[in-house]
Tab-separated table of C-alpha atoms and ligand atoms in Angstrom:
chain	number	residue	atom	x	y	z
A	557	MET	CA	102.651	148.761	113.461
A	558	ALA	CA	101.192	145.927	111.218
A	559	ALA	CA	98.458	143.484	111.056
A	560	ASP	CA	98.239	140.583	108.300
A	561	LEU	CA	94.672	140.056	108.308
A	562	HIS	CA	94.255	137.326	105.697
A	563	THR	CA	95.559	133.754	106.195
A	564	HIS	CA	94.879	130.106	105.943
A	565	THR	CA	95.384	126.956	108.218
A	566	THR	CA	95.054	123.200	108.421
A	567	ALA	CA	91.322	123.967	109.055
A	568	SER	CA	91.173	124.576	105.180
A	569	ASP	CA	93.774	124.455	102.842
A	570	GLY	CA	96.615	126.314	104.427
A	571	THR	CA	99.748	123.824	105.449
A	572	LEU	CA	100.214	125.443	109.098
A	573	ALA	CA	98.038	124.429	112.184
A	574	PRO	CA	96.637	127.573	113.726
A	575	GLU	CA	98.420	127.385	116.680
A	576	GLU	CA	101.761	127.224	114.663
A	577	LEU	CA	100.647	129.909	112.536
A	578	VAL	CA	99.745	132.498	115.195
A	579	ARG	CA	102.967	131.862	116.880
A	580	ARG	CA	105.057	132.686	113.914
A	581	ALA	CA	102.760	135.663	113.302
A	582	ALA	CA	103.836	136.664	116.752
A	583	GLU	CA	107.471	135.939	116.407
A	584	LEU	CA	107.448	138.028	113.114
A	585	GLY	CA	106.341	140.977	115.681
A	586	LEU	CA	102.929	141.547	113.901
A	587	ASP	CA	100.404	143.337	116.242
A	588	ALA	CA	97.569	141.108	114.883
A	589	VAL	CA	96.983	138.212	112.875
A	590	GLY	CA	93.568	137.243	110.981
A	591	ILE	CA	92.600	133.892	110.429
A	592	THR	CA	90.295	133.507	107.512
A	593	ASP	CA	89.943	129.922	106.474
A	594	HIS	CA	87.727	129.091	103.394
A	595	ASP	CA	84.256	128.241	104.361
A	596	THR	CA	85.106	127.278	108.094
A	597	MET	CA	85.747	128.742	111.477
A	598	ALA	CA	86.932	125.623	112.759
A	599	GLY	CA	90.523	126.744	113.591
A	600	LEU	CA	89.558	129.820	115.568
A	601	PRO	CA	89.456	128.242	119.323
A	602	GLU	CA	93.335	126.927	118.826
A	603	ALA	CA	94.330	130.123	117.163
A	604	GLU	CA	92.617	132.236	119.698
A	605	GLU	CA	94.182	130.095	122.584
A	606	ALA	CA	97.743	130.445	120.699
A	607	GLY	CA	97.232	134.514	120.551
A	608	ARG	CA	96.444	134.358	124.288
A	609	ARG	CA	99.953	132.451	124.868
A	610	SER	CA	102.275	134.741	122.587
A	611	GLY	CA	100.929	138.007	123.233
A	612	ILE	CA	99.445	138.446	119.776
A	613	ALA	CA	95.987	139.876	118.889
A	614	VAL	CA	94.311	137.227	116.633
A	615	VAL	CA	91.225	138.743	114.627
A	616	PRO	CA	88.707	135.843	113.857
A	617	GLY	CA	87.512	135.490	110.380
A	618	VAL	CA	86.504	133.614	107.469
A	619	GLU	CA	86.479	133.799	103.760
A	620	LEU	CA	83.454	132.667	101.725
A	621	SER	CA	83.737	131.434	98.162
A	622	THR	CA	80.779	133.163	96.048
A	623	ASP	CA	80.458	133.579	92.453
A	624	ALA	CA	78.612	136.544	90.725
A	625	THR	CA	78.226	136.829	86.748
A	626	GLY	CA	81.009	134.056	85.957
A	627	ARG	CA	83.549	135.437	88.335
A	628	GLU	CA	85.017	134.090	91.406
A	629	VAL	CA	83.876	136.581	94.489
A	630	HIS	CA	85.581	135.885	97.795
A	631	ILE	CA	83.953	137.638	100.835
A	632	LEU	CA	85.843	137.920	104.267
A	633	GLY	CA	84.027	137.935	107.648
A	634	TYR	CA	85.323	139.369	110.590
A	635	TYR	CA	84.481	138.877	114.372
A	636	CYS	CA	81.431	136.744	113.210
A	637	ARG	CA	79.302	134.797	115.896
A	638	ALA	CA	80.455	131.151	114.979
A	639	ASP	CA	77.075	130.050	115.986
A	640	ALA	CA	74.801	132.423	114.252
A	641	GLU	CA	72.139	131.490	111.962
A	642	PRO	CA	71.862	131.558	109.078
A	643	LEU	CA	75.664	131.586	108.562
A	644	ALA	CA	76.696	128.467	110.490
A	645	SER	CA	74.180	126.330	108.215
A	646	LEU	CA	75.450	128.059	105.051
A	647	LEU	CA	79.188	127.403	105.918
A	648	ALA	CA	77.783	123.852	106.644
A	649	ALA	CA	76.261	123.687	103.463
A	650	MET	CA	79.455	125.172	101.925
A	651	ARG	CA	81.490	122.120	103.370
A	652	ALA	CA	79.146	119.390	102.420
A	653	GLY	CA	79.349	120.707	98.807
A	654	ARG	CA	82.951	120.701	98.975
A	655	GLU	CA	83.076	117.139	100.345
A	656	GLU	CA	80.874	115.908	97.650
A	657	ARG	CA	82.757	117.934	94.931
A	658	VAL	CA	85.950	116.180	95.789
A	659	GLU	CA	84.009	112.736	94.781
A	660	ARG	CA	82.752	114.349	91.363
A	661	ILE	CA	86.562	115.631	90.929
A	662	LEU	CA	87.897	112.224	91.419
A	663	ALA	CA	85.128	110.732	89.234
A	664	ALA	CA	86.187	112.765	86.518
A	665	LEU	CA	90.121	112.500	87.097
A	666	ALA	CA	89.324	108.684	86.858
A	667	ARG	CA	87.542	109.232	83.570
A	668	ALA	CA	91.005	110.691	82.467
A	669	GLY	CA	92.780	107.666	83.633
A	670	VAL	CA	93.917	109.205	87.216
A	671	SER	CA	93.388	106.553	89.894
A	672	LEU	CA	93.037	108.622	93.072
A	673	THR	CA	90.792	107.957	96.075
A	674	ARG	CA	89.421	109.956	98.920
A	675	GLU	CA	91.794	108.347	101.231
A	676	ASP	CA	94.518	109.251	99.225
A	677	VAL	CA	93.091	112.959	99.131
A	678	LEU	CA	92.722	112.932	102.946
A	679	ALA	CA	96.321	111.513	103.493
A	680	ALA	CA	97.644	113.965	101.281
A	681	ALA	CA	95.998	116.704	103.038
A	682	ALA	CA	97.078	115.637	106.721
A	683	GLY	CA	100.720	115.708	106.288
A	684	GLU	CA	98.958	118.070	108.784
A	685	ALA	CA	97.833	117.033	112.296
A	686	GLN	CA	94.242	116.834	111.535
A	687	ARG	CA	91.586	116.305	108.883
A	688	PRO	CA	90.535	119.747	106.999
A	689	GLU	CA	87.208	120.886	107.894
A	690	SER	CA	86.902	122.285	104.519
A	691	LEU	CA	88.335	120.436	101.704
A	692	GLY	CA	89.257	121.931	98.416
A	693	ARG	CA	91.310	121.687	95.227
A	694	PRO	CA	94.825	122.281	96.858
A	695	HIS	CA	94.144	118.892	98.770
A	696	VAL	CA	93.377	117.016	95.639
A	697	ALA	CA	96.511	118.618	93.952
A	698	ARG	CA	98.754	117.674	96.767
A	699	ALA	CA	97.575	113.927	96.252
A	700	LEU	CA	98.261	114.382	92.654
A	701	VAL	CA	101.806	115.395	93.639
A	702	GLN	CA	102.157	112.548	95.811
A	703	HIS	CA	100.937	110.093	93.482
A	704	GLY	CA	103.305	111.220	90.605
A	705	TYR	CA	100.555	112.821	88.200
A	706	ALA	CA	101.926	116.191	88.706
A	707	GLU	CA	105.316	117.967	89.823
A	708	SER	CA	104.038	120.428	91.990
A	709	VAL	CA	100.620	121.907	93.307
A	710	ALA	CA	101.136	124.850	90.537
A	711	ASP	CA	101.270	122.041	87.741
A	712	ALA	CA	98.587	119.899	89.500
A	713	PHE	CA	96.175	122.893	88.873
A	714	ALA	CA	97.366	123.774	85.127
A	715	ARG	CA	97.144	120.107	84.162
A	716	PHE	CA	94.057	119.110	86.131
A	717	LEU	CA	91.988	121.335	88.231
A	718	VAL	CA	91.239	124.670	86.444
A	719	PRO	CA	88.187	125.426	83.986
A	720	GLY	CA	88.831	123.237	80.835
A	721	LYS	CA	90.791	120.493	82.459
A	722	PRO	CA	89.444	117.176	83.155
A	723	GLY	CA	89.345	117.579	86.724
A	724	TYR	CA	87.695	120.626	86.935
A	725	VAL	CA	84.526	120.701	88.807
A	726	PRO	CA	82.694	124.022	89.784
A	727	ARG	CA	81.676	124.640	93.462
A	728	PRO	CA	78.225	124.950	94.264
A	729	LYS	CA	77.076	128.673	93.452
A	730	LEU	CA	76.400	131.230	96.314
A	731	HIS	CA	76.042	135.275	95.523
A	732	PRO	CA	78.351	137.360	97.261
A	733	ALA	CA	75.623	139.548	98.398
A	734	ASP	CA	73.937	136.954	100.153
A	735	ALA	CA	77.483	136.322	101.882
A	736	VAL	CA	77.809	139.792	102.871
A	737	ARG	CA	73.791	139.591	104.430
A	738	CYS	CA	74.975	136.207	106.213
A	739	VAL	CA	78.086	138.080	107.737
A	740	ARG	CA	76.428	140.791	108.748
A	741	ALA	CA	73.620	138.844	110.426
A	742	ALA	CA	76.184	136.802	112.808
A	743	GLY	CA	77.453	140.156	113.833
A	744	GLY	CA	80.524	140.225	111.541
A	745	ALA	CA	82.170	142.898	109.741
A	746	ALA	CA	82.027	141.981	105.948
A	747	VAL	CA	85.052	142.790	103.521
A	748	LEU	CA	85.512	141.939	99.762
A	749	ALA	CA	88.706	140.079	99.525
A	750	HIS	CA	91.197	140.708	96.698
A	751	PRO	CA	88.992	143.116	94.396
A	752	GLY	CA	91.952	143.161	91.835
A	753	LEU	CA	91.473	139.208	91.136
A	754	VAL	CA	87.831	139.969	90.800
A	755	GLY	CA	88.449	142.382	88.088
A	756	ASP	CA	84.791	143.996	88.173
A	757	ASP	CA	84.262	147.058	90.383
A	758	SER	CA	80.586	147.361	89.306
A	759	ILE	CA	79.694	144.414	91.816
A	760	LEU	CA	80.561	146.865	94.439
A	761	THR	CA	76.966	148.675	94.022
A	762	GLU	CA	75.299	145.558	94.745
A	763	LEU	CA	77.756	144.544	97.866
A	764	LEU	CA	77.382	148.062	99.467
A	765	ALA	CA	73.714	147.726	99.342
A	766	ALA	CA	74.167	144.288	101.342
A	767	GLY	CA	76.034	146.070	103.788
A	768	LEU	CA	79.845	145.553	102.717
A	769	GLN	CA	81.865	147.696	105.159
A	770	GLY	CA	85.392	147.068	103.530
A	771	LEU	CA	87.661	146.313	100.953
A	772	GLU	CA	91.029	144.626	100.981
A	773	VAL	CA	93.105	147.009	99.337
A	774	TRP	CA	97.235	145.571	100.705
A	775	TYR	CA	97.304	142.122	98.767
A	776	PRO	CA	100.181	140.533	97.237
A	777	ASP	CA	98.757	140.496	93.640
A	778	HIS	CA	97.804	144.110	93.513
A	779	THR	CA	99.707	146.472	91.463
A	780	PRO	CA	100.640	149.557	92.869
A	781	GLU	CA	97.921	151.330	90.545
A	782	GLN	CA	95.324	149.187	91.900
A	783	LEU	CA	96.412	149.773	95.686
A	784	GLN	CA	95.907	153.648	95.168
A	785	ARG	CA	92.682	153.014	93.137
A	786	TYR	CA	91.202	150.893	95.891
A	787	LEU	CA	92.518	152.843	98.699
A	788	ARG	CA	90.650	156.157	96.938
A	789	LEU	CA	87.566	153.833	96.564
A	790	CYS	CA	87.488	153.283	100.340
A	791	GLU	CA	87.772	157.174	100.982
A	792	ASP	CA	85.006	157.589	98.550
A	793	LEU	CA	82.647	155.201	99.760
A	794	GLY	CA	83.625	155.176	103.527
A	795	LEU	CA	84.621	151.604	103.109
A	796	ILE	CA	87.399	150.367	105.507
A	797	PRO	CA	90.575	149.525	103.679
A	798	THR	CA	91.918	146.188	104.990
A	799	GLY	CA	94.976	143.778	103.784
A	800	GLY	CA	97.180	140.677	104.086
A	801	SER	CA	99.283	138.328	102.851
A	802	ASP	CA	96.754	135.290	102.069
A	803	PHE	CA	99.341	133.283	103.472
A	804	HIS	CA	98.853	129.333	102.846
A	805	GLY	CA	102.062	127.923	103.982
A	806	ARG	CA	105.407	127.554	103.093
A	807	GLY	CA	106.285	125.657	99.612
A	808	GLU	CA	103.523	127.045	98.001
A	809	ARG	CA	103.232	129.631	95.591
A	810	TRP	CA	101.824	132.111	98.283
A	811	ALA	CA	103.314	135.517	99.794
A	812	GLU	CA	105.081	134.542	103.252
A	813	LEU	CA	103.088	135.518	106.513
A	814	GLY	CA	103.357	139.113	107.131
A	815	GLN	CA	104.524	140.053	103.763
A	816	VAL	CA	101.603	141.922	103.052
A	817	THR	CA	99.653	143.953	105.851
A	818	ALA	CA	97.420	146.363	106.862
A	819	PRO	CA	98.251	149.290	109.472
A	820	SER	CA	97.208	147.622	112.904
A	821	GLU	CA	94.374	150.415	113.362
A	822	VAL	CA	92.354	148.746	110.950
A	823	VAL	CA	91.622	145.970	113.511
A	824	GLU	CA	89.812	148.603	115.577
A	825	ARG	CA	87.672	149.707	112.878
A	826	LEU	CA	86.682	146.149	111.741
A	827	ALA	CA	86.002	145.625	115.430
A	828	ALA	CA	83.658	148.354	115.771
A	829	ALA	CA	81.888	147.965	112.160
A	830	ALA	CA	81.402	144.394	113.359
A	831	GLN	CA	79.068	145.576	116.282
A	832	ALA	CA	77.341	148.071	114.140
B	202	AMP	P1	88.587	125.772	96.040
B	202	AMP	O1	88.264	126.753	96.819
B	202	AMP	O2	88.698	124.250	96.049
B	202	AMP	O3	88.294	126.045	94.651
B	202	AMP	O4	90.577	125.960	95.867
B	202	AMP	C1	90.836	127.260	95.658
B	202	AMP	C2	92.054	127.418	96.347
B	202	AMP	O5	93.370	126.757	95.548
B	202	AMP	C3	92.589	128.712	96.619
B	202	AMP	O6	92.111	129.194	97.765
B	202	AMP	C4	93.992	128.419	96.243
B	202	AMP	O7	94.368	128.315	97.690
B	202	AMP	C5	94.297	127.495	95.749
B	202	AMP	N1	94.705	127.950	94.003
B	202	AMP	C6	93.844	128.448	93.228
B	202	AMP	N2	94.452	128.397	91.927
B	202	AMP	C7	95.612	127.720	91.967
B	202	AMP	C8	96.843	127.498	91.235
B	202	AMP	N3	96.728	127.780	90.002
B	202	AMP	N4	98.031	126.910	92.082
B	202	AMP	C9	97.978	126.694	93.423
B	202	AMP	N5	96.979	127.012	94.140
B	202	AMP	C10	95.620	127.272	93.388
B	203	ZN	ZN1	93.136	128.773	99.603
B	204	FE	FE1	90.332	134.355	98.371
B	205	FE	FE1	92.300	133.477	101.130
């Protein structure tokens, strides 16, 4: 009885359309699949429709990119009302910031002798069916590969898109506690994503005060020791342990769909937390 509660579709930087991702999750025999695109809920109607057709529970979600003390912190929101304010405006502003950031990345790359246009980025993004709602560095990375500037997406990141490299441009800053408050105000359950990648448990105090309800315990990059530690933290702090693969599609450096899961009773706990 398993639920993969962390996946990305073509609405952001995944490579499978929501419909196809959900259909595959059903074929794998998962009980539930969570759709958690970066800074957008645009893939959810299609995913939920596919869930009804293929008989798998679709958990609506979103992953918000935030920063605290120089570290990247991702907040997962489950069962948020898509039209609730201020979340809807916040997500729209984050996406607008991402659009503008692509322009700045392309300008920075041009100064480094890389000639790539916005059209190139969108064309690379849409080997996929529709234009992504939420643009990110992976879309630029795919264009760099297509145009011969890098051998792979990982190579494109390493050479151009990470801090210290010529095409690195930070995102506009949002504090994770503000993201947690927005998720809660939209009727959602707020979860700290992949705490092992954050690497600083001290932010939990502030996030708990803001209304954090869960911690992503089962995650591909977590060591067995981290898994045990986060599970114990959940018990001690009364947080819901969640988990998932962070699947982005095939041919990427990512885990496979369903490779990492949470027990499916977590879904009911998240739904109850969302109503709280
Ligand atoms: P962004 O949200 O635009 O800053 O892009 C972050 C996304 O890029 C992550 O969610 C991953 O999907 C992807 N990513 C980050 N680092 C790497 C890397 N080193 N190689 C490949 N993909 C990466
Ligand atoms: Zn991503
Ligand atoms: Fe993340
Ligand atoms: Fe993710």
